[in-house]
């Protein structure tokens, strides 16, 4: 260990790394969790303690100073100060602080608290709220560690005759989604600019051969990828891509990677890396959420003396308190889309009236892919209407992202939404974690999400980078029980201002009232969506609704109502006897049983290939004939950030279609399901495995 540390970091680092861990470990157990990391980062002076951490009492501060080794470096809070003692390479610092580059000034809490420990080579589990700069927290010290490695020969990088090779990987970052992997790579390339370090990606859905050729030709020091593709590349000896000298393994969104959907792949990847008994390696895990269920896995994966840096206080709800979170009860499932349109229109009306509000830029999350598609199609139709195009909302982009789109379309949607000034992204859970879309003003969750972590990560797409944001949850009253049980304590306030949420849509509305106009617009938009997609949406929501509603009967009735009243479809989708049996449903619940022939007659199906609706081939579905597979605060609180000279800174703060053999589920990343939950995982097709 000592020798290895010398190899990696030089003698002084090696000495520091061998100082007894008991000091910090003991303190870590004595102090509340949010204070423990302070000792890890070796705070030396009372001034830095008090200025950076106003929540800490003087007595506690003294206790820590007494017990902290005097030789340890002071806590650094400004990126510029990382140059002292050559802690971080000048090029990296320049890339971070220069106004024409990243333009960042003050480190966030999680960045300060983990930097020394990562440079030192410790294993870390870091938990910090969404949008608080965790990406740079692991990138900066990791890039530095590669530069510190004397076996990395940067003098040869870029030269045609003597480039670095594909087996020079020193750090590997695993991400649950392709988009997140790409986003991390963009950030890593920015931070590494001018250092000679080579950053590569290996993500599913893209051309494997081209990506591989790039790694082979240019070499690689830092590889970022999704589990499936990484496993593919690393397990194939013909690729030449290997990591015999790996120093650092990073799991971003660690709890997601350690849950059942990904854990086997992650384990396999670890098996393809050099044995930790031969090549000492550091493992870093970062996430905003670390549910108890995965702690066992965390312990098995990290070294026994790993450091747990937790900037979320134990008594704190892990969502930004300054993000207003509103709960809207909808009369029926069909009321969600009108309520979403009303929310956007109200915001726009306030802007039109001169209120200083940012343009409406929202992500609407759905629990099923097909529902995402119907909703996006309907809003796109609304946005095409002459009336909308003449309105002040004319510039709103309506975009869609889910795992059923090709990777090219997914990337295009993500890029377009990133660039959009105003718009709505209709999304499944592929964007729920880690994605950093700028200036998102609203996150709207339609239906109770599958678990508390999903709620928190989705909400975390807003109120980032010191901006304000709002969270909205639209839910049917019959989801109340599951909402309480599944989501636990959250600071949601009931909001009854969206009139269309409670409108009885079985009535005919005239355009004389604002609600009537909204409902009619949505109806017209939905009229332009094809029947097959609506059937898929019904089927996709079947698993979610039966899992979310107090009773299955209520779920079926709500879905039937959505289908006939909201989607204006004539006859209900037929469920095969086998599917109804599997789901424990019967005719008395309001189920329309059949073999799908009615859908075929009426056009709500597709013949093969289409994984939603009905298909005649391959019974993946449950239909008799095949089927549907279908943080921060302003000033003071260093959870946050400040850019450039702003010290007060803000603070920034599967669809697996149909039932275990069919159906549609809001996808959760580029892989399968997590903790099984009958209401979701038993019920869905395999869309989330197609990543
Ligand atoms: N020290 C800093 N000061 C200001 N902005 C920062 C700082 N560090 C990172 N940022 C910016 O904050 C935003 C959020 O960062 P990042 O995506 O790393 O958050 P995260 O904590 O990983 O969030 P999530 O939990 O959602 O993955 C990014 O736009 C990033 O550039």
XYZ file of C-alpha atoms and ligand atoms in Angstrom:
722
model
C 0.000 0.000 0.000
C 2.726 2.384 1.039
C 4.803 1.523 -2.036
C 1.842 1.943 -4.200
C 1.050 5.296 -2.738
C 4.610 6.367 -3.357
C 4.199 5.246 -6.936
C 1.032 7.235 -7.328
C 1.602 10.354 -5.380
C 5.202 10.662 -4.301
C 6.720 10.409 -0.862
C 4.992 13.299 0.871
C 1.583 12.065 -0.179
C 2.488 8.572 0.847
C 3.389 9.754 4.313
C 0.186 11.659 4.622
C -1.820 8.706 3.423
C -0.375 6.547 6.151
C -1.225 8.858 9.030
C -3.668 7.159 11.350
C -7.177 7.244 10.075
C -8.474 6.864 13.561
C -8.655 10.607 14.123
C -11.084 11.234 11.401
C -12.836 7.934 11.830
C -13.403 8.519 15.511
C -14.606 12.026 14.911
C -16.772 10.849 12.139
C -18.618 8.632 14.516
C -18.838 11.238 17.241
C -20.165 14.063 15.156
C -23.359 14.449 13.248
C -22.805 13.290 9.696
C -22.754 16.697 8.105
C -19.929 17.779 10.346
C -17.804 14.713 10.011
C -16.363 15.598 6.622
C -14.806 18.715 8.072
C -12.277 16.616 9.872
C -11.597 14.678 6.725
C -10.633 17.725 4.853
C -8.183 18.772 7.431
C -9.381 22.141 8.455
C -6.613 23.988 10.207
C -7.779 27.388 11.257
C -10.793 28.582 13.170
C -11.249 31.350 10.624
C -11.818 28.990 7.762
C -14.144 26.918 9.846
C -16.324 29.798 10.847
C -16.385 31.514 7.524
C -17.155 28.379 5.627
C -19.377 26.557 8.016
C -21.459 28.929 10.026
C -23.609 26.082 11.264
C -20.823 24.648 13.365
C -20.612 25.677 16.997
C -17.374 27.101 18.372
C -17.077 24.225 20.827
C -17.263 21.675 18.097
C -14.770 23.595 16.036
C -12.292 23.629 18.908
C -12.705 19.925 19.464
C -11.921 19.255 15.858
C -8.920 21.526 15.746
C -7.455 19.856 18.807
C -7.770 16.459 17.308
C -6.779 17.294 13.793
C -3.167 16.859 12.895
C -1.445 20.233 12.736
C 0.425 19.260 9.573
C -2.722 18.877 7.544
C -3.424 21.522 4.936
C -6.057 24.171 5.462
C -9.417 23.770 3.861
C -9.351 25.379 0.456
C -12.488 27.068 -0.719
C -11.370 29.016 -3.778
C -10.356 27.228 -6.953
C -7.536 29.722 -7.462
C -5.974 28.658 -4.155
C -5.594 25.091 -5.376
C -2.393 26.234 -7.050
C -0.700 26.552 -3.659
C 1.649 23.692 -2.983
C 1.036 22.450 -6.514
C -2.056 20.713 -5.281
C -3.790 21.058 -8.636
C -2.140 21.630 -12.023
C -2.206 25.235 -13.222
C -3.891 24.361 -16.505
C -6.799 22.725 -14.698
C -7.208 25.731 -12.431
C -7.067 28.099 -15.391
C -9.716 26.073 -17.191
C -11.974 26.326 -14.179
C -11.584 29.962 -13.238
C -11.019 31.818 -16.470
C -14.066 33.880 -17.471
C -13.926 32.583 -21.039
C -13.787 28.978 -19.815
C -15.811 27.572 -16.901
C -15.749 30.854 -14.988
C -16.095 29.327 -11.532
C -14.616 30.817 -8.422
C -15.627 29.294 -5.140
C -15.701 25.581 -4.566
C -18.905 24.018 -3.355
C -19.005 22.184 -0.071
C -18.759 18.742 -1.623
C -15.868 19.885 -3.801
C -13.881 21.272 -0.865
C -14.631 18.358 1.371
C -13.557 15.635 -0.992
C -10.601 17.148 -2.839
C -7.783 16.354 -0.401
C -9.097 12.909 0.316
C -9.329 11.986 -3.339
C -5.866 13.337 -4.112
C -4.632 11.329 -1.156
C -6.029 8.149 -2.619
C -8.841 7.416 -0.174
C -12.001 5.585 -1.087
C -14.938 7.958 -0.800
C -18.692 7.789 -0.690
C -19.870 11.359 -1.271
C -23.450 12.437 -0.900
C -24.514 15.974 -1.789
C -27.697 17.501 -3.085
C -28.454 17.556 -6.779
C -26.814 20.290 -8.781
C -24.079 21.021 -6.255
C -21.111 20.293 -8.493
C -20.375 16.659 -7.745
C -19.037 16.134 -11.263
C -16.144 18.540 -10.817
C -15.691 17.245 -7.278
C -14.528 13.916 -8.629
C -13.065 15.115 -11.930
C -10.583 17.695 -10.680
C -8.706 15.502 -8.177
C -8.954 12.491 -10.466
C -7.345 14.353 -13.370
C -4.713 15.573 -10.930
C -4.016 12.043 -9.754
C -3.418 10.940 -13.326
C -1.005 13.836 -13.771
C 0.701 12.868 -10.517
C 1.289 9.350 -11.731
C 4.903 9.154 -12.810
C 4.150 6.267 -15.158
C 1.950 8.518 -17.295
C 4.153 9.903 -20.019
C 2.512 13.037 -21.297
C 5.487 14.115 -23.359
C 4.432 11.622 -25.985
C 0.791 12.518 -26.170
C -0.327 13.771 -29.536
C 2.845 12.803 -31.381
C 2.114 10.639 -34.316
C 4.897 8.205 -33.731
C 4.572 7.814 -30.021
C 1.047 8.335 -28.881
C -0.361 6.961 -25.674
C -2.054 3.608 -25.976
C -5.513 2.183 -25.317
C -4.190 0.321 -22.298
C -3.047 3.476 -20.502
C -6.387 4.036 -18.775
C -5.804 5.349 -15.272
C -9.358 6.276 -14.329
C -12.705 4.829 -15.287
C -16.050 6.556 -14.715
C -19.238 4.538 -14.925
C -22.509 6.393 -15.501
C -26.009 4.935 -15.662
C -27.042 6.791 -18.815
C -25.441 7.620 -22.111
C -26.352 11.280 -21.940
C -24.797 11.621 -18.517
C -21.609 9.868 -19.645
C -21.332 12.285 -22.576
C -22.005 15.237 -20.292
C -19.288 14.156 -17.852
C -16.876 13.750 -20.768
C -17.594 17.296 -21.958
C -16.850 18.599 -18.450
C -13.723 16.437 -18.171
C -12.358 17.641 -21.511
C -12.939 21.239 -20.455
C -11.133 20.702 -17.167
C -8.271 18.749 -18.758
C -7.714 21.148 -21.638
C -4.016 21.844 -22.106
C -2.822 19.110 -19.765
C -2.308 16.472 -22.440
C -4.700 14.076 -20.732
C -6.928 12.140 -23.072
C -10.594 11.647 -22.239
C -12.655 9.097 -24.151
C -16.209 7.757 -23.966
C -17.715 4.321 -24.437
C -21.504 4.530 -24.513
C -24.200 2.262 -25.823
C -26.332 3.181 -28.813
C -23.449 4.782 -30.643
C -21.206 3.255 -33.260
C -19.081 0.902 -31.304
C -16.455 0.501 -33.980
C -15.907 4.229 -34.482
C -15.645 4.862 -30.748
C -13.259 2.017 -30.344
C -11.078 3.164 -33.230
C -10.802 6.574 -31.561
C -9.591 5.025 -28.319
C -7.172 2.805 -30.205
C -5.777 5.665 -32.282
C -5.645 8.420 -29.715
C -5.158 6.411 -26.556
C -6.961 7.074 -23.307
C -6.223 8.171 -19.750
C -9.763 8.701 -18.546
C -12.564 6.523 -19.911
C -16.204 7.398 -19.247
C -19.006 5.060 -20.213
C -22.203 3.183 -19.577
C -21.998 -0.270 -18.003
C -22.987 -2.373 -20.997
C -20.600 -0.791 -23.488
C -17.733 -0.670 -21.001
C -18.213 -4.324 -20.261
C -18.256 -5.113 -23.974
C -15.082 -3.244 -24.729
C -13.091 -4.285 -21.697
C -14.024 -7.945 -21.969
C -13.004 -8.252 -25.606
C -9.254 -8.845 -25.826
C -9.288 -7.881 -29.527
C -10.116 -4.284 -28.704
C -6.777 -3.768 -27.006
C -8.589 -1.519 -24.528
C -7.647 -2.470 -21.003
C -6.799 -0.876 -17.721
C -3.883 -2.757 -16.155
C -2.682 0.434 -14.457
C -6.046 1.693 -13.273
C -5.805 3.999 -10.253
C -9.356 5.185 -9.864
C -12.801 3.742 -10.421
C -15.703 6.177 -10.120
C -19.365 5.309 -9.876
C -21.437 8.397 -10.593
C -25.037 8.048 -9.408
C -23.624 5.235 -7.340
C -26.863 4.081 -5.736
C -28.365 3.569 -9.167
C -25.332 1.628 -10.351
C -25.413 -0.581 -7.301
C -29.077 -1.463 -7.522
C -30.264 -4.657 -9.085
C -30.536 -3.332 -12.605
C -26.878 -2.466 -12.984
C -25.029 -4.246 -10.189
C -24.194 -7.398 -12.189
C -22.614 -5.361 -15.006
C -20.708 -3.173 -12.592
C -19.451 -6.254 -10.825
C -18.375 -7.758 -14.124
C -16.527 -4.589 -15.054
C -14.701 -4.725 -11.744
C -13.750 -8.292 -12.541
C -12.153 -7.058 -15.776
C -9.968 -4.584 -13.922
C -6.704 -5.525 -12.242
C -7.202 -7.196 -8.915
C -7.101 -4.607 -6.118
C -4.730 -6.932 -4.275
C -2.169 -6.430 -7.065
C -2.818 -2.866 -8.189
C -4.089 -0.633 -5.441
C -7.035 1.326 -6.642
C -9.240 3.973 -5.258
C -12.993 3.776 -5.653
C -15.182 6.881 -5.531
C -18.937 6.878 -5.304
C -21.031 9.997 -5.766
C -24.763 10.535 -5.577
C -27.410 12.838 -4.159
C -29.142 9.836 -2.648
C -27.811 6.785 -0.902
C -30.743 4.708 0.280
C -30.148 2.284 3.113
C -30.723 -0.681 0.835
C -27.533 -0.051 -1.109
C -25.254 0.619 1.871
C -24.397 -3.054 2.079
C -23.219 -2.978 -1.533
C -21.317 0.229 -0.897
C -19.460 -1.418 1.966
C -18.645 -4.455 -0.121
C -17.279 -2.319 -2.932
C -15.239 0.237 -1.005
C -12.249 -0.360 1.226
C -13.219 -0.874 4.852
C -11.788 2.495 5.864
C -13.636 4.472 3.212
C -14.713 8.014 4.008
C -18.360 8.968 3.901
C -18.659 12.642 3.037
C -22.256 13.629 3.490
C -23.238 17.243 2.988
C -26.928 16.495 3.456
C -27.727 16.762 7.129
C -29.445 13.771 8.578
C -32.433 15.766 9.760
C -32.772 17.451 6.398
C -35.042 16.566 3.516
C -32.555 16.014 0.685
C -34.234 18.452 -1.664
C -33.396 22.105 -1.806
C -35.589 23.820 0.723
C -35.674 26.881 -1.413
C -37.297 24.950 -4.277
C -41.038 25.400 -3.834
C -42.656 22.024 -4.336
C -46.345 21.877 -5.135
C -48.793 19.050 -5.173
C -51.770 19.183 -7.521
C -54.584 16.672 -7.176
C -56.077 15.925 -10.557
C -59.690 14.841 -10.946
C -58.672 12.191 -13.465
C -55.529 11.074 -15.259
C -56.836 12.984 -18.289
C -56.473 16.264 -16.396
C -52.675 16.207 -16.265
C -52.003 17.532 -19.748
C -54.471 20.424 -19.469
C -52.945 21.250 -16.076
C -49.467 21.276 -17.620
C -50.590 23.601 -20.397
C -52.301 25.858 -17.864
C -49.131 26.005 -15.775
C -47.124 27.109 -18.825
C -49.761 29.630 -19.912
C -50.112 31.138 -16.440
C -46.356 31.608 -16.237
C -46.311 33.216 -19.652
C -49.243 35.477 -18.740
C -47.326 36.713 -15.713
C -44.332 37.463 -17.911
C -46.589 39.234 -20.388
C -47.822 41.338 -17.477
C -44.311 42.511 -16.822
C -43.257 40.184 -13.993
C -39.553 39.540 -14.032
C -39.703 35.796 -14.626
C -37.373 33.642 -16.641
C -38.766 31.992 -19.762
C -40.777 28.846 -19.029
C -38.402 25.916 -19.440
C -39.810 22.744 -17.961
C -39.163 19.043 -17.835
C -42.309 16.942 -17.558
C -41.581 13.448 -16.256
C -43.882 10.522 -16.963
C -43.806 7.006 -15.595
C -44.242 5.348 -18.956
C -42.485 5.915 -22.258
C -45.612 5.730 -24.359
C -47.305 8.322 -22.173
C -44.259 10.526 -22.718
C -44.724 10.127 -26.444
C -48.476 10.822 -26.505
C -47.956 13.915 -24.379
C -45.091 15.219 -26.528
C -47.077 14.538 -29.710
C -50.125 16.350 -28.344
C -48.123 19.402 -27.258
C -46.270 19.487 -30.551
C -49.630 19.545 -32.301
C -50.759 22.381 -30.020
C -47.536 24.280 -30.737
C -48.135 23.960 -34.483
C -51.585 25.518 -34.284
C -51.883 29.006 -35.832
C -53.272 30.385 -32.583
C -50.290 29.170 -30.565
C -47.845 30.410 -33.147
C -49.322 33.865 -32.918
C -49.138 33.856 -29.114
C -46.261 34.954 -26.912
C -45.517 31.264 -26.365
C -44.658 30.767 -30.016
C -40.977 30.156 -29.315
C -41.544 27.271 -26.954
C -39.859 24.065 -28.111
C -41.686 20.813 -27.412
C -39.111 18.033 -27.135
C -39.169 14.396 -26.203
C -36.588 12.052 -24.784
C -36.904 8.424 -23.799
C -35.058 5.199 -24.312
C -37.148 4.142 -27.272
C -35.772 6.885 -29.430
C -32.616 6.190 -31.362
C -29.473 7.466 -29.724
C -29.141 10.124 -32.396
C -32.617 11.457 -31.596
C -31.964 11.277 -27.859
C -28.791 13.276 -28.244
C -30.509 15.781 -30.512
C -33.377 16.284 -28.056
C -30.977 16.748 -25.168
C -28.870 19.232 -27.138
C -31.905 21.147 -28.352
C -33.329 21.366 -24.865
C -29.994 22.476 -23.491
C -29.938 25.292 -26.020
C -33.639 26.166 -25.833
C -34.572 29.386 -24.126
C -38.078 28.144 -23.441
C -39.815 24.862 -23.921
C -40.974 21.612 -22.408
C -38.983 18.402 -22.444
C -41.306 15.399 -22.184
C -39.097 12.840 -20.584
C -38.905 9.408 -19.103
C -36.362 8.773 -16.375
C -33.403 8.702 -18.761
C -32.798 12.340 -17.875
C -33.751 12.085 -14.208
C -30.217 11.754 -12.910
C -27.238 13.950 -13.387
C -28.356 15.835 -16.498
C -27.425 19.470 -16.278
C -29.816 21.375 -18.526
C -29.355 25.071 -17.914
C -32.140 27.331 -16.675
C -34.866 24.773 -16.052
C -37.602 26.694 -14.255
C -40.060 23.864 -13.606
C -39.944 20.128 -13.022
C -43.374 18.569 -13.342
C -43.789 14.957 -12.281
C -46.938 13.351 -13.637
C -48.028 10.539 -11.352
C -46.239 9.386 -8.211
C -42.725 8.306 -9.209
C -41.468 4.836 -8.470
C -39.470 5.806 -5.416
C -38.263 8.658 -3.289
C -34.850 8.753 -4.974
C -36.471 9.197 -8.372
C -38.533 12.102 -7.023
C -35.418 13.782 -5.639
C -33.249 13.296 -8.736
C -35.988 14.469 -11.101
C -36.616 17.537 -8.968
C -32.877 18.169 -9.018
C -33.013 19.075 -12.707
C -34.194 22.516 -11.607
C -32.733 25.048 -9.178
C -29.215 24.287 -10.318
C -26.385 26.714 -10.674
C -27.882 29.153 -8.220
C -31.055 29.595 -10.182
C -34.517 29.409 -8.740
C -36.864 26.620 -9.730
C -40.180 24.985 -8.927
C -41.215 21.377 -8.506
C -44.756 20.181 -9.267
C -46.284 16.791 -8.665
C -49.575 16.039 -10.443
C -51.334 13.111 -8.930
C -54.721 11.430 -8.849
C -56.322 11.410 -5.415
C -56.347 7.640 -5.415
C -52.525 7.707 -5.382
C -52.461 9.332 -1.955
C -51.603 6.240 0.059
C -48.730 5.220 -2.143
C -47.528 8.812 -2.292
C -47.189 8.890 1.486
C -45.679 5.448 1.795
C -43.273 5.705 -1.073
C -42.080 9.275 -0.950
C -41.981 9.850 2.800
C -41.447 13.314 4.206
C -41.202 15.991 1.552
C -41.956 19.712 1.657
C -44.837 19.630 -0.837
C -47.700 22.086 -0.516
C -51.094 21.436 -2.058
C -51.867 23.882 -4.846
C -55.412 24.297 -6.135
C -54.857 27.112 -8.572
C -54.749 25.115 -11.763
C -58.418 25.006 -12.626
C -58.111 22.514 -15.424
C -56.690 19.979 -12.958
C -60.113 19.648 -11.390
C -62.323 20.174 -14.424
C -64.772 17.466 -15.380
C -63.573 16.636 -18.854
C -66.599 14.518 -19.684
C -68.390 17.813 -20.296
C -68.209 19.839 -23.447
C -66.335 23.083 -22.992
C -66.842 26.282 -24.858
C -63.923 28.497 -25.706
C -65.472 31.317 -23.698
C -63.640 30.385 -20.527
C -59.884 30.066 -20.006
C -60.334 26.484 -18.771
C -62.471 25.655 -21.782
C -59.794 26.999 -24.107
C -57.092 24.960 -22.424
C -59.101 21.755 -22.406
C -60.094 22.211 -26.034
C -56.525 22.855 -27.109
C -55.351 19.665 -25.432
C -58.245 17.711 -26.936
C -57.330 19.004 -30.399
C -53.696 18.149 -29.811
C -54.544 14.635 -28.679
C -56.836 14.199 -31.672
C -53.736 14.387 -33.848
C -51.967 11.523 -32.058
C -52.371 8.114 -33.577
C -54.487 5.422 -31.979
C -51.684 2.896 -31.653
C -49.664 5.276 -29.500
C -52.677 5.896 -27.320
C -53.165 2.169 -26.850
C -49.512 1.851 -25.927
C -49.892 4.666 -23.472
C -52.860 2.937 -21.847
C -50.936 -0.303 -21.643
C -47.849 1.435 -20.393
C -49.725 3.108 -17.604
C -51.486 -0.079 -16.588
C -48.554 -1.305 -14.541
C -47.903 2.051 -12.952
C -51.510 2.817 -12.148
C -52.317 -0.559 -10.649
C -49.217 -0.184 -8.493
C -49.942 3.403 -7.536
C -53.672 3.486 -6.937
C -55.338 2.440 -3.722
C -57.150 -0.343 -5.561
C -56.755 -1.966 -8.959
C -60.366 -1.224 -9.700
C -59.799 2.488 -9.196
C -56.714 2.295 -11.382
C -58.545 0.619 -14.266
C -61.449 3.013 -14.011
C -59.119 6.004 -14.070
C -57.263 4.618 -17.085
C -60.495 3.831 -18.910
C -61.679 7.340 -18.289
C -58.402 8.795 -19.526
C -58.661 6.665 -22.653
C -62.234 7.479 -23.530
C -62.655 10.998 -22.147
C -59.111 12.311 -22.489
C -57.877 10.464 -25.575
C -61.404 10.345 -27.057
C -60.935 6.724 -28.098
C -64.101 4.780 -28.834
C -63.417 1.421 -27.292
C -61.084 0.283 -24.582
C -57.914 -1.667 -25.290
C -58.477 -5.382 -24.859
C -56.387 -7.185 -22.318
C -55.651 -10.837 -22.878
C -57.011 -13.298 -20.313
C -53.446 -14.223 -19.489
C -52.413 -10.664 -18.767
C -55.475 -9.978 -16.681
C -54.792 -13.132 -14.726
C -51.154 -12.220 -14.222
C -52.156 -8.840 -12.937
C -54.865 -10.209 -10.723
C -57.536 -8.289 -12.635
C -60.967 -9.395 -13.790
C -63.912 -8.066 -15.701
C -65.448 -6.722 -12.543
C -62.549 -4.317 -12.308
C -63.625 -2.718 -15.564
C -61.161 -4.577 -17.724
C -61.989 -5.099 -21.345
C -60.898 -8.641 -22.076
C -60.152 -9.904 -25.546
C -57.475 -10.902 -27.988
C -56.705 -7.475 -29.320
C -58.698 -8.009 -32.527
C -60.708 -4.894 -31.860
C -57.558 -2.789 -31.719
C -56.425 -4.349 -34.930
C -59.728 -3.524 -36.583
C -59.710 0.008 -35.283
C -56.101 0.761 -35.982
C -54.772 0.808 -32.477
C -52.134 -1.763 -33.191
C -49.149 -2.465 -35.281
C -48.201 -5.626 -37.047
C -44.866 -6.641 -35.747
C -41.908 -4.525 -35.067
C -43.749 -1.959 -33.063
C -43.221 -2.669 -29.468
C -46.211 -0.802 -28.279
C -49.802 -1.560 -29.045
C -50.402 -4.973 -30.391
C -48.233 -7.018 -32.585
C -48.616 -10.444 -33.970
C -45.173 -11.703 -33.464
C -43.398 -12.892 -30.373
C -45.432 -12.899 -27.280
C -43.548 -10.485 -25.174
C -46.600 -8.800 -24.140
C -49.301 -10.282 -22.226
C -51.625 -9.755 -25.074
C -52.987 -12.900 -26.376
C -51.309 -12.399 -29.698
C -48.033 -10.893 -28.956
C -48.137 -7.429 -27.871
C -46.946 -4.540 -26.035
C -43.505 -4.877 -24.803
C -44.900 -3.164 -24.863
C -28.172 23.724 -3.100
C -27.796 26.228 -2.248
C -28.617 29.421 -0.545
C -27.652 32.870 -1.374
C -24.591 33.805 0.514
C -22.914 31.894 3.233
C -24.035 28.412 2.581
C -21.293 26.622 0.776
C -23.520 23.948 -0.480
C -23.465 26.370 -3.279
C -21.538 28.198 -5.837
C -20.468 31.460 -7.049
C -19.277 32.217 -10.495
C -16.593 34.711 -11.170
C -16.349 37.430 -8.608
C -19.623 36.719 -6.909
C -18.799 35.657 -3.417
C -22.227 35.790 -2.049
C -22.889 33.434 -4.692
C -25.768 31.799 -4.879
C -25.882 28.954 -4.332
C -26.823 26.715 -6.894
C -28.105 24.513 -5.859
C -38.716 1.865 -18.598
C -40.128 2.403 -19.900
C -40.279 -1.249 -19.826
C -43.474 -1.454 -21.587
C -46.349 -3.408 -20.147
C -46.028 -6.281 -17.746
C -43.232 -8.446 -17.015
C -43.997 -9.564 -20.351
C -45.459 -6.523 -21.742
C -46.119 -2.993 -20.986
C -44.385 0.196 -20.713
C -42.442 1.715 -17.972
C -40.750 5.010 -17.669
C -37.181 4.056 -18.220
C -34.690 4.659 -15.557
C -31.376 4.888 -17.171
C -29.562 2.793 -19.589
C -30.362 -0.439 -18.007
C -32.984 -2.466 -16.297
C -34.957 -2.013 -13.213
C -33.932 -1.487 -9.719
C -35.305 -2.750 -6.504
C -38.172 -4.868 -7.632
C -41.527 -3.493 -6.903
C -44.437 -5.411 -8.093
C -46.256 -2.400 -9.292
C -43.442 -1.499 -11.645
C -40.856 -4.075 -12.289
C -42.999 -7.132 -12.500
C -45.103 -5.379 -14.926
C -43.033 -4.002 -17.649
C -41.524 -5.056 -20.871
C -37.875 -4.794 -21.531
C -37.473 -1.351 -22.911
C -35.082 -0.307 -20.207
C -32.764 -3.098 -21.195
C -32.196 -1.582 -24.593
C -29.519 0.861 -23.687
N -17.943 25.572 -7.709
C -18.901 25.836 -8.561
N -19.405 27.080 -8.660
C -20.412 27.352 -9.546
N -20.959 26.457 -10.371
C -20.500 25.196 -10.315
C -19.444 24.825 -9.419
N -19.183 23.517 -9.611
C -20.039 23.067 -10.561
N -20.833 24.085 -10.985
C -21.912 24.022 -11.995
O -23.091 23.554 -11.332
C -23.900 22.786 -12.217
C -24.277 21.466 -11.558
O -23.123 20.668 -11.392
P -23.172 19.075 -11.478
O -23.888 18.664 -12.720
O -21.812 18.583 -11.261
O -24.106 18.757 -10.234
P -24.323 17.381 -9.470
O -24.109 17.647 -8.040
O -23.519 16.313 -10.115
O -25.857 17.161 -9.727
P -26.687 15.785 -9.867
O -26.838 15.235 -8.486
O -27.954 16.244 -10.460
O -25.889 14.894 -10.756
C -23.075 22.627 -13.484
O -23.576 23.522 -14.439
C -21.682 22.998 -13.080
O -20.941 23.574 -14.141
